[in-house]
PDB file of C-alpha atoms in Angstrom:
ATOM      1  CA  UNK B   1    -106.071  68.892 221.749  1.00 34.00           C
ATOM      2  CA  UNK B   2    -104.803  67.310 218.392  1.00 33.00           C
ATOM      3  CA  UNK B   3    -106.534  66.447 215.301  1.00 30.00           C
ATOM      4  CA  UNK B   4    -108.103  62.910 214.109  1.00 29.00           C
ATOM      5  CA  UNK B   5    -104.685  62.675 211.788  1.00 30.00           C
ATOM      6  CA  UNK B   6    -102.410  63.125 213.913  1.00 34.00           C
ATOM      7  CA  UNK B   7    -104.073  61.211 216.938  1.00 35.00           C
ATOM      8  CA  UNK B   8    -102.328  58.158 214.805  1.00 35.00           C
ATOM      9  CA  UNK B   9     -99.301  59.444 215.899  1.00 39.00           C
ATOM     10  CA  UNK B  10    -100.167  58.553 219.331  1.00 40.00           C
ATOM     11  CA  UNK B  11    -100.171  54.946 218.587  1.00 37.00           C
ATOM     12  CA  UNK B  12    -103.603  53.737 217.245  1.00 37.00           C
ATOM     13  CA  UNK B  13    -105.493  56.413 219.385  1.00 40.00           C
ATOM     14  CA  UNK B  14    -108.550  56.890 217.322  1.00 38.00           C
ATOM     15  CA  UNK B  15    -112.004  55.268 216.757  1.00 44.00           C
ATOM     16  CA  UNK B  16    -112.896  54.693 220.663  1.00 47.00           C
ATOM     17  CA  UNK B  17    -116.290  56.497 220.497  1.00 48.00           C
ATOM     18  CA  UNK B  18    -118.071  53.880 218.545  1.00 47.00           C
ATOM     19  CA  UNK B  19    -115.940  50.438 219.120  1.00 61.00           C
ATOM     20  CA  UNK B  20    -116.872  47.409 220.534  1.00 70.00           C
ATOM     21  CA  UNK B  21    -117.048  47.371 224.246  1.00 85.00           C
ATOM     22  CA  UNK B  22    -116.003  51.211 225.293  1.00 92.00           C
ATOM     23  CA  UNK B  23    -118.366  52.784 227.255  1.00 94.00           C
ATOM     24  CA  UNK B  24    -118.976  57.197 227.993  1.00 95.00           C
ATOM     25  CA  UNK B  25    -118.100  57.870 231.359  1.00 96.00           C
ATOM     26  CA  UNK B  26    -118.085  61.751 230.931  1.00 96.00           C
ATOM     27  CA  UNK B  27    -118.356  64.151 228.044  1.00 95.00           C
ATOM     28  CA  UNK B  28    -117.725  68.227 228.828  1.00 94.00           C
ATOM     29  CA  UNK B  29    -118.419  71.231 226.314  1.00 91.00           C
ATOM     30  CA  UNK B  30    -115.060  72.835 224.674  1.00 85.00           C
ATOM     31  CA  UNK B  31    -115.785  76.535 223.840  1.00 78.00           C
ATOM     32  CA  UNK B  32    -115.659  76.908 220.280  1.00 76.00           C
ATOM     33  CA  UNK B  33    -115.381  73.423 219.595  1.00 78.00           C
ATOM     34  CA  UNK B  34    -118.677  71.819 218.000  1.00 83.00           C
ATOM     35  CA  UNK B  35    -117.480  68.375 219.620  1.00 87.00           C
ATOM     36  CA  UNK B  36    -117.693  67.460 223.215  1.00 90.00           C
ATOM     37  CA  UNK B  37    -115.055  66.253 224.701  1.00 91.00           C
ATOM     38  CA  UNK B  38    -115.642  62.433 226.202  1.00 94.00           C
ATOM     39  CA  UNK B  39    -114.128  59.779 228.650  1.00 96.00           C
ATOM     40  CA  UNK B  40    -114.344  56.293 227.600  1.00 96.00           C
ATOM     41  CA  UNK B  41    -113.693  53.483 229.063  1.00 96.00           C
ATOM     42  CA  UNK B  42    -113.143  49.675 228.474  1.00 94.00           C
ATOM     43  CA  UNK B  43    -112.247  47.522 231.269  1.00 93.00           C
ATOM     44  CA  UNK B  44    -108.867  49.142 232.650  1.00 93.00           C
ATOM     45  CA  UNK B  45    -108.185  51.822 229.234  1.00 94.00           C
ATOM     46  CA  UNK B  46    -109.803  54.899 229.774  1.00 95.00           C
ATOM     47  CA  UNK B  47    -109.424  57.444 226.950  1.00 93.00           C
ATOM     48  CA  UNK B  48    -109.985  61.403 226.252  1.00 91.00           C
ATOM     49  CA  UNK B  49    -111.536  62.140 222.868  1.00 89.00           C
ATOM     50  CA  UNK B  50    -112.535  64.482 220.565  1.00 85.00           C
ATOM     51  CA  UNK B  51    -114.746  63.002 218.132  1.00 82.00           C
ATOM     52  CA  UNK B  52    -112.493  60.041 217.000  1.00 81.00           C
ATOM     53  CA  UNK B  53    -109.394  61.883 217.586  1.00 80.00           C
ATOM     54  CA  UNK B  54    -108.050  60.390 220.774  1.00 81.00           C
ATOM     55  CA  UNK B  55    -106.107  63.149 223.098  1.00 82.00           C
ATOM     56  CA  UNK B  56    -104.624  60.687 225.817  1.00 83.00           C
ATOM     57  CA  UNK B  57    -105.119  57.210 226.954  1.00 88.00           C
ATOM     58  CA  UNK B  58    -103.541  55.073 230.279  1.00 91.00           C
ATOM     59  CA  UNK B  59    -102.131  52.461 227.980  1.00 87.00           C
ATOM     60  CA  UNK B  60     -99.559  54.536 225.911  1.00 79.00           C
ATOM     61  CA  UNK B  61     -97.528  56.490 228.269  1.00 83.00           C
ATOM     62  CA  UNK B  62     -93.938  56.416 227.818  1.00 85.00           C
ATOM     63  CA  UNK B  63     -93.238  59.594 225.790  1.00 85.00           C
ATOM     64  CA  UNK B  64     -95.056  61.773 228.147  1.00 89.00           C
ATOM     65  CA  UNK B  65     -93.305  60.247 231.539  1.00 92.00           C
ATOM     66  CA  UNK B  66     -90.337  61.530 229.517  1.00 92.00           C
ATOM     67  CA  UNK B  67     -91.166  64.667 228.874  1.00 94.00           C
ATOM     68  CA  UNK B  68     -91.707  64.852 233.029  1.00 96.00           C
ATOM     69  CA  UNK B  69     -88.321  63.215 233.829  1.00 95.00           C
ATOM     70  CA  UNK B  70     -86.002  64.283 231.595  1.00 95.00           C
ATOM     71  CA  UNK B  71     -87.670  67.751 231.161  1.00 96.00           C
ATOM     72  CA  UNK B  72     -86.716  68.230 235.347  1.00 97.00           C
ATOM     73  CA  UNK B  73     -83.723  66.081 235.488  1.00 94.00           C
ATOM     74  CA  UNK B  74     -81.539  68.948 235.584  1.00 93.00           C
ATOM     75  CA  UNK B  75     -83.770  70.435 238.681  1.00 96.00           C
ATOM     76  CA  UNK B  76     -82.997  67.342 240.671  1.00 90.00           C
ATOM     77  CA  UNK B  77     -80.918  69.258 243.423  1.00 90.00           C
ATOM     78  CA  UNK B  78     -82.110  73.253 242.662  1.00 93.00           C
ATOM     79  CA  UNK B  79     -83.665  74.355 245.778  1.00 89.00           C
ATOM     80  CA  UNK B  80     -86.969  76.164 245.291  1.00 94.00           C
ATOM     81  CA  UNK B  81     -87.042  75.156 241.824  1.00 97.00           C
ATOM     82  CA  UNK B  82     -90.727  76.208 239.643  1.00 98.00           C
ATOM     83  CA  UNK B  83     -91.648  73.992 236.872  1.00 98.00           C
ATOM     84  CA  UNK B  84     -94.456  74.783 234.932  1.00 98.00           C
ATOM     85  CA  UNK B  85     -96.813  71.701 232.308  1.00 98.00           C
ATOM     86  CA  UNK B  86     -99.070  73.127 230.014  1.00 95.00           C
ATOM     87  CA  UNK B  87    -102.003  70.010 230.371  1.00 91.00           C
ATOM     88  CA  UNK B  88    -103.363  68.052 232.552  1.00 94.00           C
ATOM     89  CA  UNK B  89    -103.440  65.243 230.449  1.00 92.00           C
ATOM     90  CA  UNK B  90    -103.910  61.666 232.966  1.00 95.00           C
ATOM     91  CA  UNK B  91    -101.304  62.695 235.171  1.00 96.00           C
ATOM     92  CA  UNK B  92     -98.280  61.121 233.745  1.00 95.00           C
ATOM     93  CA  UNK B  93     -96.065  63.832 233.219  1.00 96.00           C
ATOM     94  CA  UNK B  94     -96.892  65.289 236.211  1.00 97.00           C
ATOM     95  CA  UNK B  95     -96.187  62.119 238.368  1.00 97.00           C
ATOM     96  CA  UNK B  96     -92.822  62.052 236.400  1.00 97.00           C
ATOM     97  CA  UNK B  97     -91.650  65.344 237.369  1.00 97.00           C
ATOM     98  CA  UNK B  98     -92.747  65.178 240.671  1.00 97.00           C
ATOM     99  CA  UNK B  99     -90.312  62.127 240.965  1.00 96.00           C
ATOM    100  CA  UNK B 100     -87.128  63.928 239.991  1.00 96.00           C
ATOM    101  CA  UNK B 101     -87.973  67.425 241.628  1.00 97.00           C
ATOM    102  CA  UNK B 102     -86.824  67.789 245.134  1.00 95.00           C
ATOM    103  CA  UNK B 103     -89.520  68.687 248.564  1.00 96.00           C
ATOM    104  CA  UNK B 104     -88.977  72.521 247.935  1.00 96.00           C
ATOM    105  CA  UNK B 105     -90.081  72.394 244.211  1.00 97.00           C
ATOM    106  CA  UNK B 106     -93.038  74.110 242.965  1.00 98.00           C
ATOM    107  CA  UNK B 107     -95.312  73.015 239.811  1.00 98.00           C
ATOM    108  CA  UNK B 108     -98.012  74.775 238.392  1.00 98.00           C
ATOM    109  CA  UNK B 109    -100.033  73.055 235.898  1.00 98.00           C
ATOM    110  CA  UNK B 110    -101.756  75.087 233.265  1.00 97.00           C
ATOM    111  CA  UNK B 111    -105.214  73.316 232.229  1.00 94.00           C
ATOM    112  CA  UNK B 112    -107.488  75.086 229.913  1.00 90.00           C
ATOM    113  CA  UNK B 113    -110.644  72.513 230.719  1.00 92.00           C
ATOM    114  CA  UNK B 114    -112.422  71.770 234.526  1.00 95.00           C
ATOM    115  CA  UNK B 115    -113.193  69.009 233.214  1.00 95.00           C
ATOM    116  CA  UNK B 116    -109.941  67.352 232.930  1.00 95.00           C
ATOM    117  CA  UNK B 117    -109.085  68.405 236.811  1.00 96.00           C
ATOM    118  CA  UNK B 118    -112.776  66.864 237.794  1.00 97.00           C
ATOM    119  CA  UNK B 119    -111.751  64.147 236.150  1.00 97.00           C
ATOM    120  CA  UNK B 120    -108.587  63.752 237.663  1.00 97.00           C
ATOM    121  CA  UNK B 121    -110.221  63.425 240.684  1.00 97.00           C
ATOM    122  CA  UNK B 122    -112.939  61.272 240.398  1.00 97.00           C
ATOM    123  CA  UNK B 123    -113.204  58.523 237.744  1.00 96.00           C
ATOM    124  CA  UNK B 124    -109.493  59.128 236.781  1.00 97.00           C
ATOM    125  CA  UNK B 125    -108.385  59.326 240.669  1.00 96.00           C
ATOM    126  CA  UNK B 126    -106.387  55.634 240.381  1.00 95.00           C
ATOM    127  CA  UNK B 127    -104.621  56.690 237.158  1.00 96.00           C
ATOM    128  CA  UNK B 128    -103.454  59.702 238.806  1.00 96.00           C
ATOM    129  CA  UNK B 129    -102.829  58.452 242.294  1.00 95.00           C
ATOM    130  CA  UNK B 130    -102.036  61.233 244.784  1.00 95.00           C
ATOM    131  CA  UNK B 131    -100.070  63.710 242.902  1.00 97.00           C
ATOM    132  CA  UNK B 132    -102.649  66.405 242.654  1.00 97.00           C
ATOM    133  CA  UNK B 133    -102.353  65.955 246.398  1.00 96.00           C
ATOM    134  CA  UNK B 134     -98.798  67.045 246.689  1.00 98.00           C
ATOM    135  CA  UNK B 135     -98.380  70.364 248.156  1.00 98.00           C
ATOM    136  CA  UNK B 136     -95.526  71.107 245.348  1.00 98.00           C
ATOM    137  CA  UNK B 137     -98.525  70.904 243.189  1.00 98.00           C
ATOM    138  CA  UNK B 138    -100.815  74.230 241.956  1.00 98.00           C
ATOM    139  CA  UNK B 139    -103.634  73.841 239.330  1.00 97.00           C
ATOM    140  CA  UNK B 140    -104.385  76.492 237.358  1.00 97.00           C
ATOM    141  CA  UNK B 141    -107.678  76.583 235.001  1.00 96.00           C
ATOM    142  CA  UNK B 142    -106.376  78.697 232.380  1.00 95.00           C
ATOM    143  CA  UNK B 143    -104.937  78.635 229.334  1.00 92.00           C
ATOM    144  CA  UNK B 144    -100.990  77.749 229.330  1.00 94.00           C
ATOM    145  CA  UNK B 145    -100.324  80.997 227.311  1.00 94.00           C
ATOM    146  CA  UNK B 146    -101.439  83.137 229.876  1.00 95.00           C
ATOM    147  CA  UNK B 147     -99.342  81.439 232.902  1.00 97.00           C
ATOM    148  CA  UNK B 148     -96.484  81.639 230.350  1.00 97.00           C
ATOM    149  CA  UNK B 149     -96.923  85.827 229.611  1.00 95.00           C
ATOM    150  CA  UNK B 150     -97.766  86.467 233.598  1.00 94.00           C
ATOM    151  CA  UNK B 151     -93.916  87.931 233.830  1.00 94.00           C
ATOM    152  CA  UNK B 152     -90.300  87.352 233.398  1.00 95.00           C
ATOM    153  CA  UNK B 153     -87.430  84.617 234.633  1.00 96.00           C
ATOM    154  CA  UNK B 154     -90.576  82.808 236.537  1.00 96.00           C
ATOM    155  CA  UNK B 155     -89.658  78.924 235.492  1.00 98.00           C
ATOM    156  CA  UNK B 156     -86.824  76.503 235.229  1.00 98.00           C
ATOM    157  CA  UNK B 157     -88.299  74.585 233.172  1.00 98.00           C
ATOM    158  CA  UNK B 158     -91.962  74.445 231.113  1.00 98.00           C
ATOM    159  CA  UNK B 159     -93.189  70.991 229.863  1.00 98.00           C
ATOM    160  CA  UNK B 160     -96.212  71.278 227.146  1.00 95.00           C
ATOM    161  CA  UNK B 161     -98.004  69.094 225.179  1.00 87.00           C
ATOM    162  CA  UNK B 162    -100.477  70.923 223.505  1.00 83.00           C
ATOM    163  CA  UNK B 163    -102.066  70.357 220.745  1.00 69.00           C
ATOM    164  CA  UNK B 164     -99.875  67.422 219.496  1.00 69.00           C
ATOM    165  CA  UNK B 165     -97.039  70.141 219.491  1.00 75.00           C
ATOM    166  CA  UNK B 166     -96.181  72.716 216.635  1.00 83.00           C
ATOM    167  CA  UNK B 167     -98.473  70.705 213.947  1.00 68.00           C
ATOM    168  CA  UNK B 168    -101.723  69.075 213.404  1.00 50.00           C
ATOM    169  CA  UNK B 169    -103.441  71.136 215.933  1.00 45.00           C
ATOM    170  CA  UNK B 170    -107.418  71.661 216.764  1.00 51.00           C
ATOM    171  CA  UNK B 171    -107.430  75.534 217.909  1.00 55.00           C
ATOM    172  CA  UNK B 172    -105.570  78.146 215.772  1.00 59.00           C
ATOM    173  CA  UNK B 173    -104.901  79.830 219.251  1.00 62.00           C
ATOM    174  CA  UNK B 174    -102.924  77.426 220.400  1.00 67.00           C
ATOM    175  CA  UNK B 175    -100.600  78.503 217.077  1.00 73.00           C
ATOM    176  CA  UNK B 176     -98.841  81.121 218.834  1.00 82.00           C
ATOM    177  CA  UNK B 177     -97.076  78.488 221.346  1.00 90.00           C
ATOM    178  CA  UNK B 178     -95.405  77.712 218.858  1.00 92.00           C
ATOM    179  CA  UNK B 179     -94.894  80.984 216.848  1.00 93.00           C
ATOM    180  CA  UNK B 180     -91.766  82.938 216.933  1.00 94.00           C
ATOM    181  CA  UNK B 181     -93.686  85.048 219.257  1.00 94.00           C
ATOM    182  CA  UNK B 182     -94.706  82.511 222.016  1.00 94.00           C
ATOM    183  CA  UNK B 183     -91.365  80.750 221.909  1.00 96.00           C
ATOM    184  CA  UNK B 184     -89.905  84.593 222.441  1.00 95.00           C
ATOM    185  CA  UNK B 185     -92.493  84.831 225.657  1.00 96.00           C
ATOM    186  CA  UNK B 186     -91.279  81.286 226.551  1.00 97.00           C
ATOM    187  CA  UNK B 187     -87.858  82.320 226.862  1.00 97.00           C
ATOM    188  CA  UNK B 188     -88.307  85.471 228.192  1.00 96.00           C
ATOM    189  CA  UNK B 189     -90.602  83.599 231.180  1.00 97.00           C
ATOM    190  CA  UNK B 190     -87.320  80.905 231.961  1.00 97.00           C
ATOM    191  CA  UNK B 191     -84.678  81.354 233.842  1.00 96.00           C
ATOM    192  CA  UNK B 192     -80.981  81.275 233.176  1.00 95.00           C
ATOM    193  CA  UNK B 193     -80.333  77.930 231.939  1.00 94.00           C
ATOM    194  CA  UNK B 194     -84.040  76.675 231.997  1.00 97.00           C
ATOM    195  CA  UNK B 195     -85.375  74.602 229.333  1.00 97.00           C
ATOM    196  CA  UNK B 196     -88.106  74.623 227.456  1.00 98.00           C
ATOM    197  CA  UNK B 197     -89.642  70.928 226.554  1.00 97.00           C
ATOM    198  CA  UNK B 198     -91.859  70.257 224.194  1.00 95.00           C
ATOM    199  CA  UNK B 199     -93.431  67.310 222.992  1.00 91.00           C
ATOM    200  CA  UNK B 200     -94.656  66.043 219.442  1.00 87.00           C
ATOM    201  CA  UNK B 201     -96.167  63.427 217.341  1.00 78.00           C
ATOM    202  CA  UNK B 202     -94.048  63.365 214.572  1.00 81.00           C
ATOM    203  CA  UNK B 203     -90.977  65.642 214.218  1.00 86.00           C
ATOM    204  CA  UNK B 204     -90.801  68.633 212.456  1.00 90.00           C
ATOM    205  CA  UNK B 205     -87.551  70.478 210.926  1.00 92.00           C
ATOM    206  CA  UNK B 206     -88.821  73.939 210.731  1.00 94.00           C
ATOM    207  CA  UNK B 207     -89.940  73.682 214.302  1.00 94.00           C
ATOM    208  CA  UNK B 208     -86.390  72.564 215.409  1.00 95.00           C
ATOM    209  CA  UNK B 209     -84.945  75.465 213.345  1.00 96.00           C
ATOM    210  CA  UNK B 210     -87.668  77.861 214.754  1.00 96.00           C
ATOM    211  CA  UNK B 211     -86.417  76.973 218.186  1.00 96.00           C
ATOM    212  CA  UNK B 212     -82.563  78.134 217.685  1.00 96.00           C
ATOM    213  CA  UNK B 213     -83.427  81.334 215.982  1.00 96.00           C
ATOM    214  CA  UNK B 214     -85.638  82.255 219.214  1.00 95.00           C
ATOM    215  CA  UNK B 215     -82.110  81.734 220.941  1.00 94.00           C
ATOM    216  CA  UNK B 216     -82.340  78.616 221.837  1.00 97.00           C
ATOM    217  CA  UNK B 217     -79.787  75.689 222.435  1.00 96.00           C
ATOM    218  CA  UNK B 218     -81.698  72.656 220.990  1.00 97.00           C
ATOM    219  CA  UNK B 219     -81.438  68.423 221.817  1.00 95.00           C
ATOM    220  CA  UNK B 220     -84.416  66.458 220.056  1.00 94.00           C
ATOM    221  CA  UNK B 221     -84.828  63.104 221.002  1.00 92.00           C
ATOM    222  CA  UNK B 222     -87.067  60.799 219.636  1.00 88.00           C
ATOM    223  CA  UNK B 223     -88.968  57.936 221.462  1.00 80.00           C
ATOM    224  CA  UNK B 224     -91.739  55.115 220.758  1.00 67.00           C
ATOM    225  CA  UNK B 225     -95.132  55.663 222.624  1.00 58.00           C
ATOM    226  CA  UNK B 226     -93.815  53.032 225.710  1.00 58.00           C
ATOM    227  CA  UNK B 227     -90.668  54.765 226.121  1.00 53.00           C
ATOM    228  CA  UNK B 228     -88.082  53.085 223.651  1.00 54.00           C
ATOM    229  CA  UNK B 229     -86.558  54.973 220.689  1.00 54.00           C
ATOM    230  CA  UNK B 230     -87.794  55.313 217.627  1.00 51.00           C
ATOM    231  CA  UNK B 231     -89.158  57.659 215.021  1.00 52.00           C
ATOM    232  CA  UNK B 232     -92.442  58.365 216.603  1.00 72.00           C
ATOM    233  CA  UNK B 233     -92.816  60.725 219.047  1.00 83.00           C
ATOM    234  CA  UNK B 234     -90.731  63.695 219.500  1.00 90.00           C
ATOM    235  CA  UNK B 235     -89.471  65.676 222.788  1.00 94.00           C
ATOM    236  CA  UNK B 236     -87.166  68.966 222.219  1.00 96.00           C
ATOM    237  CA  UNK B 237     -85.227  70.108 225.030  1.00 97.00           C
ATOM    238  CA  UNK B 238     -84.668  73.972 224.553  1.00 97.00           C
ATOM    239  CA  UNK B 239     -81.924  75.342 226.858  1.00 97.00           C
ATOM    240  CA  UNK B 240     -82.147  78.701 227.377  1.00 96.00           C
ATOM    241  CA  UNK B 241     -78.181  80.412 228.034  1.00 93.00           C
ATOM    242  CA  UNK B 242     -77.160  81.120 230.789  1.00 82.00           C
ATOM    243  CA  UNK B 243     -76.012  84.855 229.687  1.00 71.00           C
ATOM    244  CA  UNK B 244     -78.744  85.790 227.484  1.00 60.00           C
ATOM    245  CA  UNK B 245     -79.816  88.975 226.642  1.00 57.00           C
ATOM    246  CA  UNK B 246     -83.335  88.737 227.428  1.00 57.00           C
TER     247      UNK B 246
END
């Protein structure tokens, strides 16, 4: 979830609950959140809100395909290779790793609503398509920090967008994904040489630097919402060594 700010930093994804022509499809309760959380829809956009604050939409996707297919490329021929997302989100991410990860490849996706997963598979099933269907595919109703602390060496590679990353985010819990701490348990739940992506509205230095000092080799590259570069939306790629010590 991300706040009404930094929903901007989506690309104009804000002010859908009251504007001209969007209709409620869906709203679900968020524990310890005063605002539901709603679908919307106008003609062919749907959108996920909070409030104002818009959390995903179909039209802007480019960024999060990215996150998928460049967050698994280097899974593309590792046998019984485990990738875990942390969100649901519409499906985009997932759809983009699925693409690059070969038939033996496991993900488990790490969704802290129902809701989003009901979603998914009803007034959402289109956007989707069948990739909840795909036997590489486990959902998980819990939250991402869990999956993440459930033991050691488990992943090649975990993909999260949470919270519009390390900043601007809704629930203080989500803070320690993005600690020292939860990078530490992040690392510690990789493999040799799996990475750690993470995806962002805006970037953020401290973040970056946070990153290496949790051992971490670090590439941040930056992209427009549709996919080209720019100095939008950010994606690190944290590598963790081959021959670390933990």
């Amino acid at each position: 979830m991300i706040d009404a700010s930094a929903s901007a930093d989506r690309g104009t994804r804000a002010g859908r609950s009251t504007g001209e022509g969007w209709q409620e499809v869906a709203r679900a309760a968020i524990p310890g959140e005063a605002e539901p959380m709603r679908l919307v829809q106008r003609g062919e956009a749907y959108s996920i809100l909070i409030g104002t604050a818009e959390l995903m939409t179909n039209i802007l996707r480019g960024s999060e395909q990215a996150l998928g297919r460049m967050g698994c490329a280097h899974l593309h021929d590792t046998p019984q290779a485990t990738v875990l997302i942390g969100g649901l989100g519409m499906g985009f991410t997932l759809n983009a790793a699925l693409a690059e990860l070969p038939p033996s490849a496991r993900i488990v996706v790490s969704e802290l609503m129902p809701a989003v997963e009901q979603w998914a598979r009803g007034p959402l099933g289109h956007v989707f398509g069948r990739c909840l269907d795909d036997p590489r595919v486990e959902i998980r109703i819990e939250d991402v920090r869990r999956t993440i602390q459930s033991g050691a060496e488990q992943f090649d590679a975990i993909l999260l967008d949470v919270d519009n990353g390390p900043q601007g985010m809704t629930q203080r819990s989500n803070n320690r994904l993005y600690d020292a701490w939860g990078l530490k348990r992040a690392r510690f739940a990789l493999k040799p040489n799996g990475v750690l992506a993470v995806w962002s509205g805006s970037p953020n230095r401290q973040f970056k630097a946070r990153l290496r000092l949790c051992g971490f080799d670090v590439e941040e590259r930056r992209f427009h919402s549709d996919g080209r570069f720019n100095r939008r939306h950010v994606i690190w790629f944290a590598t963790k060594p081959e021959h670390a010590a933990w």
